[in-house]
Amino acid sequence: MDEIEAFSNYLTKSVNRRLLTVLSRVLELPDDYLWDNVQSHGSPTGEGYFRHALFRPVQKQTQEASKGLRMHGHTDFGLTTLLFSVPISCLQIWGRDEQWYYVPYKPGALVINIGDTLEIVSGGHFKATRHRVFRPPADQLHEERLSLVLFNSSIGDLRMAPAHDSKLIQREGCVEEQGVYKEFKKLTSQGKLVPTNRQWREIQIATCTDPTDTVNNRVGAHQVLIDGKVMHQREYMGVKVVLPVIFDFQLLVFILSLLDS
Ligand SMILES: O=C(O)CCC(=O)C(=O)O
Ligand SMILES: [Fe+2]
């Protein structure tokens, strides 16, 4: 336990703090701005957590119900997420060309996701990383996968808002046309309160949808068609969150091959 605590402390107070320094500098804020004003403190991970999970290969029935999906496309709620690069490829990110890509394995590397809070604090200059967990390529389907993730959380009572002290935001304004920032902006411009970091975090964790739920994971339930693309749509506290599913032809071929065998 002591070792885990020391490791969490190191990841949060050394690695993440330096990361927040770099991100503060990009926003032309004092070096410790994000660490002092947004990062949650009080324990090794503040209100965030360090998660260690070992995933076993999934059974055929689960594989078919989930269509290979292990976690829906989403953005993390907080400031930054630190994921340890692992040799079993499951983590995917959404590319600018609107395709999902496996994050390549780099021994000893950390994968850093930008979370919703950081997107909003940065006035949309940083985009929250859209990612999902998907079945690995065929040659890794029977392997166990270790997932080590540090979620850096932001101060629970804080309402999410752009850092108006940022010289970058003062000079260039906010980037309003995308992501969760756009939805938050809509609420504030209607004079409504946006959720606090704690509310945003808790509702997302509590209502996380199950990829094997064949009742809700279909168009007309949790999914909608936008410009011919299948999107996963949820609403949390008046904030609409729409994330891509897309139809995967490789997957169709894979399922048909399972039915054949
Ligand atoms: O297990 C992983 O690689 C990522 C998990 C994840 O994205 C999450 O828990 O938010
Ligand atoms: Fe995530």
mmCIF file of C-alpha atoms and ligand atoms in Angstrom, residues 49 51 55 71 74 76 81 83 90-91 113 131-133 145 147 149 151, ligand 1:
data_model
loop_
_atom_site.group_PDB
_atom_site.id
_atom_site.type_symbol
_atom_site.label_atom_id
_atom_site.label_comp_id
_atom_site.label_asym_id
_atom_site.label_seq_id
_atom_site.Cartn_x
_atom_site.Cartn_y
_atom_site.Cartn_z
ATOM 1 C CA TYR A 49 -7.849 8.138 -8.514
ATOM 2 C CA ARG A 51 -6.877 2.607 -11.175
ATOM 3 C CA PHE A 55 -8.997 -7.453 -18.074
ATOM 4 C CA MET A 71 -15.863 1.049 -23.418
ATOM 5 C CA HIS A 74 -15.906 9.209 -24.376
ATOM 6 C CA ASP A 76 -12.477 11.868 -19.454
ATOM 7 C CA THR A 81 -5.430 11.323 -17.535
ATOM 8 C CA LEU A 83 -2.340 5.966 -19.057
ATOM 9 C CA CYS A 90 -7.233 -1.830 -27.025
ATOM 10 C CA LEU A 91 -7.136 1.907 -26.451
ATOM 11 C CA ASN A 113 -5.598 12.382 -22.373
ATOM 12 C CA HIS A 131 -11.106 7.718 -26.945
ATOM 13 C CA ARG A 132 -12.629 4.300 -26.447
ATOM 14 C CA VAL A 133 -11.605 0.756 -25.558
ATOM 15 C CA ARG A 145 -4.661 -6.758 -20.589
ATOM 16 C CA SER A 147 -4.757 -1.086 -17.587
ATOM 17 C CA VAL A 149 -4.636 4.818 -15.292
ATOM 18 C CA PHE A 151 -7.247 10.290 -13.400
HETATM 19 O O1 LIG B 1 -8.287 1.053 -20.050
HETATM 20 C C1 LIG B 1 -7.969 1.967 -20.816
HETATM 21 O O2 LIG B 1 -6.996 1.893 -21.579
HETATM 22 C C2 LIG B 1 -8.748 3.264 -20.871
HETATM 23 C C3 LIG B 1 -9.890 3.339 -19.927
HETATM 24 C C4 LIG B 1 -10.610 4.631 -20.018
HETATM 25 O O3 LIG B 1 -10.597 5.311 -21.020
HETATM 26 C C5 LIG B 1 -11.365 5.136 -18.851
HETATM 27 O O4 LIG B 1 -11.532 4.380 -17.871
HETATM 28 O O5 LIG B 1 -11.797 6.298 -18.874
#
